[in-house]
PDB file of C-alpha atoms in Angstrom:
ATOM      1  CA  MET A   1     124.376 309.332  39.780  1.00 43.00           C
ATOM      2  CA  MET A   2     125.495 306.871  37.100  1.00 43.00           C
ATOM      3  CA  LYS A   3     128.026 309.366  35.775  1.00 48.00           C
ATOM      4  CA  MET A   4     129.465 309.786  39.256  1.00 47.00           C
ATOM      5  CA  MET A   5     129.838 306.014  39.625  1.00 41.00           C
ATOM      6  CA  LYS A   6     131.595 305.747  36.267  1.00 43.00           C
ATOM      7  CA  ALA A   7     133.925 308.583  37.187  1.00 47.00           C
ATOM      8  CA  ALA A   8     134.690 306.933  40.520  1.00 44.00           C
ATOM      9  CA  MET A   9     135.479 303.641  38.797  1.00 40.00           C
ATOM     10  CA  LEU A  10     137.774 305.444  36.358  1.00 46.00           C
ATOM     11  CA  ALA A  11     139.600 307.179  39.183  1.00 47.00           C
ATOM     12  CA  LEU A  12     140.051 303.917  41.081  1.00 42.00           C
ATOM     13  CA  PHE A  13     141.367 302.258  37.925  1.00 45.00           C
ATOM     14  CA  LEU A  14     143.898 305.034  37.402  1.00 47.00           C
ATOM     15  CA  LEU A  15     145.035 304.915  40.997  1.00 48.00           C
ATOM     16  CA  GLY A  16     145.453 301.163  40.669  1.00 48.00           C
ATOM     17  CA  THR A  17     147.528 301.721  37.573  1.00 47.00           C
ATOM     18  CA  VAL A  18     149.681 304.143  39.526  1.00 44.00           C
ATOM     19  CA  ALA A  19     150.317 301.564  42.230  1.00 43.00           C
ATOM     20  CA  GLY A  20     151.132 298.914  39.656  1.00 45.00           C
ATOM     21  CA  ALA A  21     153.533 301.205  37.848  1.00 43.00           C
ATOM     22  CA  ALA A  22     155.323 301.975  41.096  1.00 42.00           C
ATOM     23  CA  ARG A  23     156.001 298.265  41.679  1.00 41.00           C
ATOM     24  CA  ALA A  24     157.079 297.455  38.138  1.00 47.00           C
ATOM     25  CA  GLY A  25     160.761 297.176  37.307  1.00 52.00           C
ATOM     26  CA  TRP A  26     162.581 298.953  34.541  1.00 55.00           C
ATOM     27  CA  ASP A  27     162.461 297.379  31.133  1.00 62.00           C
ATOM     28  CA  PRO A  28     165.398 298.316  28.842  1.00 63.00           C
ATOM     29  CA  ASP A  29     163.063 298.179  25.839  1.00 69.00           C
ATOM     30  CA  GLU A  30     161.005 301.018  27.317  1.00 66.00           C
ATOM     31  CA  ALA A  31     163.683 303.482  26.197  1.00 72.00           C
ATOM     32  CA  ASP A  32     161.930 303.394  22.829  1.00 84.00           C
ATOM     33  CA  LYS A  33     158.960 305.051  24.518  1.00 86.00           C
ATOM     34  CA  GLY A  34     161.100 308.101  25.234  1.00 90.00           C
ATOM     35  CA  ARG A  35     161.940 308.581  21.568  1.00 91.00           C
ATOM     36  CA  ASP A  36     158.321 307.962  20.588  1.00 93.00           C
ATOM     37  CA  ALA A  37     157.133 310.550  23.115  1.00 94.00           C
ATOM     38  CA  VAL A  38     159.506 313.173  21.704  1.00 94.00           C
ATOM     39  CA  ALA A  39     158.208 312.507  18.199  1.00 95.00           C
ATOM     40  CA  TYR A  40     154.633 312.661  19.523  1.00 94.00           C
ATOM     41  CA  LEU A  41     155.222 316.087  21.103  1.00 95.00           C
ATOM     42  CA  LYS A  42     156.951 317.495  18.014  1.00 94.00           C
ATOM     43  CA  LYS A  43     154.113 316.272  15.833  1.00 93.00           C
ATOM     44  CA  HIS A  44     151.548 318.240  17.841  1.00 92.00           C
ATOM     45  CA  ASP A  45     153.733 321.339  18.120  1.00 93.00           C
ATOM     46  CA  PRO A  46     156.732 321.633  15.760  1.00 93.00           C
ATOM     47  CA  SER A  47     157.784 324.813  17.579  1.00 93.00           C
ATOM     48  CA  LEU A  48     159.046 322.566  20.392  1.00 95.00           C
ATOM     49  CA  ASP A  49     161.999 321.728  18.151  1.00 95.00           C
ATOM     50  CA  ARG A  50     163.929 324.740  19.405  1.00 94.00           C
ATOM     51  CA  PHE A  51     163.689 323.490  22.990  1.00 96.00           C
ATOM     52  CA  PHE A  52     164.801 319.977  22.087  1.00 96.00           C
ATOM     53  CA  ALA A  53     167.659 321.388  19.995  1.00 95.00           C
ATOM     54  CA  LYS A  54     168.993 324.008  22.432  1.00 95.00           C
ATOM     55  CA  ALA A  55     168.169 322.715  25.913  1.00 97.00           C
ATOM     56  CA  TYR A  56     171.087 321.338  27.912  1.00 98.00           C
ATOM     57  CA  GLY A  57     168.897 318.375  28.794  1.00 97.00           C
ATOM     58  CA  TYR A  58     165.333 317.240  29.313  1.00 98.00           C
ATOM     59  CA  VAL A  59     163.215 314.532  30.879  1.00 96.00           C
ATOM     60  CA  VAL A  60     160.200 313.158  29.055  1.00 96.00           C
ATOM     61  CA  PHE A  61     157.393 311.116  30.591  1.00 94.00           C
ATOM     62  CA  PRO A  62     155.434 309.321  27.842  1.00 93.00           C
ATOM     63  CA  ASP A  63     152.473 308.479  30.097  1.00 90.00           C
ATOM     64  CA  VAL A  64     151.581 310.225  33.331  1.00 89.00           C
ATOM     65  CA  TYR A  65     148.405 308.932  34.965  1.00 85.00           C
ATOM     66  CA  LYS A  66     146.517 311.193  37.312  1.00 75.00           C
ATOM     67  CA  GLY A  67     143.343 310.340  39.185  1.00 69.00           C
ATOM     68  CA  GLY A  68     141.135 312.072  41.727  1.00 61.00           C
ATOM     69  CA  LEU A  69     138.510 310.664  44.061  1.00 57.00           C
ATOM     70  CA  PHE A  70     136.610 313.049  46.354  1.00 55.00           C
ATOM     71  CA  LEU A  71     139.285 314.763  48.500  1.00 53.00           C
ATOM     72  CA  PHE A  72     142.349 312.838  47.333  1.00 57.00           C
ATOM     73  CA  GLY A  73     144.229 312.491  44.100  1.00 63.00           C
ATOM     74  CA  GLY A  74     147.551 311.297  42.823  1.00 70.00           C
ATOM     75  CA  GLY A  75     149.649 310.741  39.774  1.00 77.00           C
ATOM     76  CA  HIS A  76     152.538 308.619  38.645  1.00 85.00           C
ATOM     77  CA  GLY A  77     154.673 308.079  35.583  1.00 91.00           C
ATOM     78  CA  ARG A  78     158.018 306.837  34.371  1.00 92.00           C
ATOM     79  CA  GLY A  79     160.340 308.830  32.169  1.00 94.00           C
ATOM     80  CA  TYR A  80     163.711 309.125  30.507  1.00 95.00           C
ATOM     81  CA  VAL A  81     166.438 311.702  31.092  1.00 96.00           C
ATOM     82  CA  TYR A  82     168.508 313.037  28.196  1.00 96.00           C
ATOM     83  CA  GLU A  83     171.676 315.101  28.328  1.00 96.00           C
ATOM     84  CA  GLY A  84     173.160 316.467  25.136  1.00 92.00           C
ATOM     85  CA  GLY A  85     170.718 314.329  23.181  1.00 90.00           C
ATOM     86  CA  SER A  86     171.896 311.087  24.818  1.00 91.00           C
ATOM     87  CA  LEU A  87     169.911 308.930  27.224  1.00 92.00           C
ATOM     88  CA  VAL A  88     171.661 309.116  30.616  1.00 93.00           C
ATOM     89  CA  GLY A  89     169.061 307.983  33.133  1.00 93.00           C
ATOM     90  CA  ARG A  90     165.532 307.119  34.126  1.00 93.00           C
ATOM     91  CA  SER A  91     163.080 308.939  36.328  1.00 94.00           C
ATOM     92  CA  THR A  92     159.807 308.478  38.151  1.00 92.00           C
ATOM     93  CA  ILE A  93     157.241 311.127  38.851  1.00 90.00           C
ATOM     94  CA  THR A  94     154.801 311.045  41.782  1.00 87.00           C
ATOM     95  CA  GLN A  95     152.129 313.507  42.755  1.00 76.00           C
ATOM     96  CA  ILE A  96     149.712 313.610  45.671  1.00 70.00           C
ATOM     97  CA  ASN A  97     146.952 316.178  45.919  1.00 58.00           C
ATOM     98  CA  VAL A  98     144.499 316.888  48.697  1.00 53.00           C
ATOM     99  CA  GLY A  99     141.306 318.764  47.940  1.00 50.00           C
ATOM    100  CA  PRO A 100     138.044 318.405  46.017  1.00 47.00           C
ATOM    101  CA  GLN A 101     138.750 316.493  42.792  1.00 52.00           C
ATOM    102  CA  PHE A 102     137.026 313.850  40.783  1.00 50.00           C
ATOM    103  CA  GLY A 103     138.038 312.140  37.559  1.00 58.00           C
ATOM    104  CA  GLY A 104     141.119 310.989  35.756  1.00 70.00           C
ATOM    105  CA  GLN A 105     143.571 312.052  33.113  1.00 77.00           C
ATOM    106  CA  SER A 106     146.628 310.814  31.270  1.00 85.00           C
ATOM    107  CA  PHE A 107     149.142 313.014  29.516  1.00 88.00           C
ATOM    108  CA  THR A 108     152.675 313.250  28.164  1.00 92.00           C
ATOM    109  CA  GLU A 109     154.990 315.572  30.062  1.00 93.00           C
ATOM    110  CA  VAL A 110     158.367 317.047  29.185  1.00 95.00           C
ATOM    111  CA  ILE A 111     160.623 319.254  31.299  1.00 95.00           C
ATOM    112  CA  PHE A 112     163.470 321.142  29.630  1.00 96.00           C
ATOM    113  CA  PHE A 113     166.588 322.216  31.542  1.00 97.00           C
ATOM    114  CA  LYS A 114     168.238 325.346  30.221  1.00 96.00           C
ATOM    115  CA  ASP A 115     171.727 324.697  31.598  1.00 96.00           C
ATOM    116  CA  ARG A 116     173.833 322.146  33.410  1.00 96.00           C
ATOM    117  CA  LYS A 117     173.002 323.496  36.861  1.00 96.00           C
ATOM    118  CA  ALA A 118     169.280 323.012  36.297  1.00 95.00           C
ATOM    119  CA  LEU A 119     169.806 319.419  35.166  1.00 96.00           C
ATOM    120  CA  ASP A 120     172.204 318.678  38.035  1.00 96.00           C
ATOM    121  CA  ASP A 121     169.613 319.950  40.524  1.00 94.00           C
ATOM    122  CA  PHE A 122     167.153 317.486  39.037  1.00 95.00           C
ATOM    123  CA  LYS A 123     169.624 314.596  39.208  1.00 95.00           C
ATOM    124  CA  GLN A 124     170.517 315.379  42.818  1.00 93.00           C
ATOM    125  CA  GLY A 125     166.888 315.439  43.938  1.00 90.00           C
ATOM    126  CA  ASN A 126     166.790 319.197  44.481  1.00 87.00           C
ATOM    127  CA  PHE A 127     164.033 319.790  41.949  1.00 86.00           C
ATOM    128  CA  GLU A 128     160.378 319.927  42.926  1.00 81.00           C
ATOM    129  CA  ILE A 129     157.492 321.710  41.272  1.00 79.00           C
ATOM    130  CA  SER A 130     155.758 324.211  43.501  1.00 73.00           C
ATOM    131  CA  ALA A 131     152.105 323.700  44.350  1.00 65.00           C
ATOM    132  CA  GLN A 132     151.014 326.754  42.357  1.00 67.00           C
ATOM    133  CA  MET A 133     152.840 325.893  39.141  1.00 71.00           C
ATOM    134  CA  THR A 134     150.887 324.965  36.026  1.00 73.00           C
ATOM    135  CA  ALA A 135     152.256 323.497  32.828  1.00 82.00           C
ATOM    136  CA  VAL A 136     151.931 324.858  29.317  1.00 86.00           C
ATOM    137  CA  VAL A 137     149.414 322.709  27.458  1.00 86.00           C
ATOM    138  CA  VAL A 138     150.820 321.751  24.079  1.00 86.00           C
ATOM    139  CA  THR A 139     148.931 323.047  21.076  1.00 84.00           C
ATOM    140  CA  SER A 140     150.262 323.912  17.651  1.00 81.00           C
ATOM    141  CA  GLY A 141     152.626 326.887  17.921  1.00 84.00           C
ATOM    142  CA  ILE A 142     152.273 327.315  21.683  1.00 84.00           C
ATOM    143  CA  ALA A 143     156.019 326.905  22.273  1.00 85.00           C
ATOM    144  CA  THR A 144     156.872 329.772  19.942  1.00 86.00           C
ATOM    145  CA  ASN A 145     156.511 332.370  22.687  1.00 86.00           C
ATOM    146  CA  ALA A 146     157.218 330.104  25.665  1.00 90.00           C
ATOM    147  CA  ASP A 147     160.373 330.594  27.702  1.00 91.00           C
ATOM    148  CA  TYR A 148     162.247 329.217  30.693  1.00 92.00           C
ATOM    149  CA  SER A 149     161.377 330.035  34.279  1.00 89.00           C
ATOM    150  CA  ASP A 150     164.153 329.518  36.837  1.00 88.00           C
ATOM    151  CA  GLY A 151     166.031 327.455  34.263  1.00 92.00           C
ATOM    152  CA  VAL A 152     163.197 325.068  33.391  1.00 92.00           C
ATOM    153  CA  ALA A 153     160.304 324.925  30.934  1.00 93.00           C
ATOM    154  CA  LEU A 154     157.456 322.442  31.349  1.00 93.00           C
ATOM    155  CA  PHE A 155     154.906 321.248  28.791  1.00 93.00           C
ATOM    156  CA  VAL A 156     152.118 318.686  28.917  1.00 90.00           C
ATOM    157  CA  LEU A 157     150.055 317.120  26.168  1.00 90.00           C
ATOM    158  CA  PRO A 158     146.756 315.591  27.392  1.00 86.00           C
ATOM    159  CA  LYS A 159     145.975 312.164  25.971  1.00 82.00           C
ATOM    160  CA  ALA A 160     142.772 311.124  27.734  1.00 65.00           C
ATOM    161  CA  GLY A 161     140.339 312.532  30.257  1.00 56.00           C
ATOM    162  CA  VAL A 162     139.635 316.080  31.320  1.00 55.00           C
ATOM    163  CA  MET A 163     140.497 317.730  34.614  1.00 48.00           C
ATOM    164  CA  ALA A 164     140.045 321.271  35.822  1.00 47.00           C
ATOM    165  CA  ASP A 165     143.495 322.451  34.674  1.00 54.00           C
ATOM    166  CA  ALA A 166     146.989 321.312  33.827  1.00 61.00           C
ATOM    167  CA  THR A 167     148.152 321.548  37.408  1.00 67.00           C
ATOM    168  CA  VAL A 168     151.445 319.795  38.014  1.00 75.00           C
ATOM    169  CA  GLY A 169     152.154 321.339  41.395  1.00 74.00           C
ATOM    170  CA  GLY A 170     153.500 318.980  44.020  1.00 78.00           C
ATOM    171  CA  GLN A 171     155.182 316.672  41.557  1.00 86.00           C
ATOM    172  CA  LYS A 172     158.279 314.955  42.920  1.00 89.00           C
ATOM    173  CA  PHE A 173     160.910 313.153  40.916  1.00 92.00           C
ATOM    174  CA  SER A 174     163.495 310.444  41.313  1.00 93.00           C
ATOM    175  CA  TYR A 175     166.567 309.894  39.184  1.00 95.00           C
ATOM    176  CA  GLU A 176     168.441 306.698  38.370  1.00 93.00           C
ATOM    177  CA  PRO A 177     171.507 306.860  36.119  1.00 93.00           C
ATOM    178  CA  ILE A 178     171.939 304.175  33.519  1.00 86.00           C
ATOM    179  CA  ARG A 179     174.820 301.897  34.407  1.00 76.00           C
ATOM    180  CA  HIS A 180     176.501 300.503  31.341  1.00 60.00           C
ATOM    181  CA  SER A 181     178.165 297.132  31.766  1.00 50.00           C
ATOM    182  CA  PRO A 182     181.839 297.058  30.735  1.00 51.00           C
ATOM    183  CA  ALA A 183     182.448 295.922  27.197  1.00 49.00           C
ATOM    184  CA  ALA A 184     183.637 292.379  26.868  1.00 50.00           C
ATOM    185  CA  VAL A 185     187.249 292.006  25.728  1.00 52.00           C
ATOM    186  CA  PRO A 186     187.337 289.717  22.686  1.00 56.00           C
ATOM    187  CA  GLU A 187     189.566 286.676  22.921  1.00 61.00           C
ATOM    188  CA  PRO A 188     192.503 286.564  20.508  1.00 59.00           C
ATOM    189  CA  ALA A 189     192.020 284.380  17.476  1.00 62.00           C
ATOM    190  CA  ARG A 190     193.409 280.905  17.957  1.00 62.00           C
ATOM    191  CA  GLN A 191     196.178 279.751  15.641  1.00 60.00           C
ATOM    192  CA  ASP A 192     196.917 276.104  15.024  1.00 58.00           C
ATOM    193  CA  VAL A 193     200.677 275.787  15.439  1.00 53.00           C
ATOM    194  CA  SER A 194     202.432 272.478  14.980  1.00 56.00           C
ATOM    195  CA  PRO A 195     204.790 271.659  17.862  1.00 55.00           C
ATOM    196  CA  LEU A 196     207.560 270.852  15.363  1.00 57.00           C
ATOM    197  CA  GLN A 197     208.125 273.149  12.425  1.00 59.00           C
ATOM    198  CA  PRO A 198     210.200 271.763   9.486  1.00 58.00           C
ATOM    199  CA  TYR A 199     213.337 273.669   8.519  1.00 55.00           C
ATOM    200  CA  PRO A 200     213.156 275.558   5.207  1.00 58.00           C
ATOM    201  CA  GLY A 201     213.372 273.263   2.194  1.00 59.00           C
ATOM    202  CA  ALA A 202     212.710 270.127   4.184  1.00 56.00           C
ATOM    203  CA  SER A 203     210.159 267.656   2.966  1.00 57.00           C
ATOM    204  CA  THR A 204     206.903 267.821   4.822  1.00 56.00           C
ATOM    205  CA  THR A 205     206.291 264.098   4.310  1.00 58.00           C
ATOM    206  CA  SER A 206     207.870 261.610   6.657  1.00 55.00           C
ATOM    207  CA  GLU A 207     209.071 258.218   5.349  1.00 60.00           C
ATOM    208  CA  ALA A 208     209.795 255.335   7.665  1.00 58.00           C
ATOM    209  CA  LYS A 209     213.303 253.907   7.338  1.00 64.00           C
ATOM    210  CA  PRO A 210     213.942 250.142   7.627  1.00 65.00           C
ATOM    211  CA  TYR A 211     215.534 248.931  10.814  1.00 62.00           C
ATOM    212  CA  GLU A 212     219.311 248.299  10.539  1.00 68.00           C
ATOM    213  CA  GLU A 213     221.310 245.995  12.792  1.00 67.00           C
ATOM    214  CA  PRO A 214     224.223 247.761  14.483  1.00 64.00           C
ATOM    215  CA  ARG A 215     227.614 246.929  12.965  1.00 65.00           C
ATOM    216  CA  PRO A 216     230.195 245.049  15.000  1.00 60.00           C
ATOM    217  CA  TYR A 217     232.853 247.341  16.331  1.00 55.00           C
ATOM    218  CA  ASN A 218     235.683 245.764  14.342  1.00 58.00           C
ATOM    219  CA  ASP A 219     233.895 246.269  10.987  1.00 52.00           C
ATOM    220  CA  THR A 220     234.906 249.870  11.034  1.00 52.00           C
ATOM    221  CA  PRO A 221     238.059 250.972   9.189  1.00 52.00           C
ATOM    222  CA  PHE A 222     239.654 251.776  12.509  1.00 51.00           C
ATOM    223  CA  GLU A 223     240.331 249.767  15.564  1.00 52.00           C
ATOM    224  CA  ARG A 224     240.895 250.954  19.003  1.00 52.00           C
ATOM    225  CA  ALA A 225     244.507 251.769  19.802  1.00 51.00           C
ATOM    226  CA  ASP A 226     244.797 248.925  22.298  1.00 54.00           C
ATOM    227  CA  GLN A 227     243.788 246.354  19.637  1.00 54.00           C
ATOM    228  CA  GLY A 228     246.640 246.954  17.258  1.00 54.00           C
ATOM    229  CA  ALA A 229     247.531 248.993  14.268  1.00 53.00           C
ATOM    230  CA  ILE A 230     245.148 250.553  11.931  1.00 51.00           C
ATOM    231  CA  GLN A 231     243.948 248.211   9.196  1.00 54.00           C
ATOM    232  CA  TYR A 232     242.976 249.256   5.679  1.00 49.00           C
TER     233      TYR A 232
END
C-alpha cells in the first residue's frame, strides 16, 4: 500500500511538472540544453554519430517527463530543432494516454529526419507518432543496425523511473521557428571638423591686431577728380 502511495505521489508530481512546463516561456539560454543532450546521447551510444552527421535534420528533447495515474497518463517536454547542424527552431512535445498505467519516467528523446520532406512535415505540423510506435532505447551500439522508417528514426534514453516499455505513441509536436532580430547598423565614426580650415602654409595661431583709426580721405596720394588735380 505504501509503495502505491509513493508511486501515486510521484505521478502527480510529474504531471504537475508537465503543467508547469507548458506554461513556462522560452528561455534563450536553454539552447545550451540541446547541445548538452546531443553530447549525452553520443556518450551513451557513439554509433549515433552517423545519424547526427548524415541526417538532414533532427529534434532533440533533453527532458521528457511522463507520468501515469490509474487510467490516465501524459507527457511533456521542450526541444530544439536543427537543420544542417544549425539551430532553426524550438518544439514542444505532448502525449496523452488512456489505459491502465501507474508510475513515472523521464527520458531524453531524439528524432532524426532523413530528408527535407520529413523535416518540412514536422515543421508544418503534419508529423505525429502513431499509437503503436515504440522508440529504440539507447544502449551502447544499438544505433549500429538501426535505420529510418518512413523517413524518421526515433531514439530515447531513459534517465529516471521505469515504465512498461518505451512507448511514444500518441506524441504530438509543435514547432516555432527562431526569429532573429535584424543586426544593428553601426553609426559612422564622428570626425571633429573645424568650421574654418586654414589655407596651406597659413599660421594656425591667430594674433590680434591693434585698432587703427581710419585715414582722412585727403591723406591719400589721390584726390577725387572734382577736388582738383592730382597731388604728389
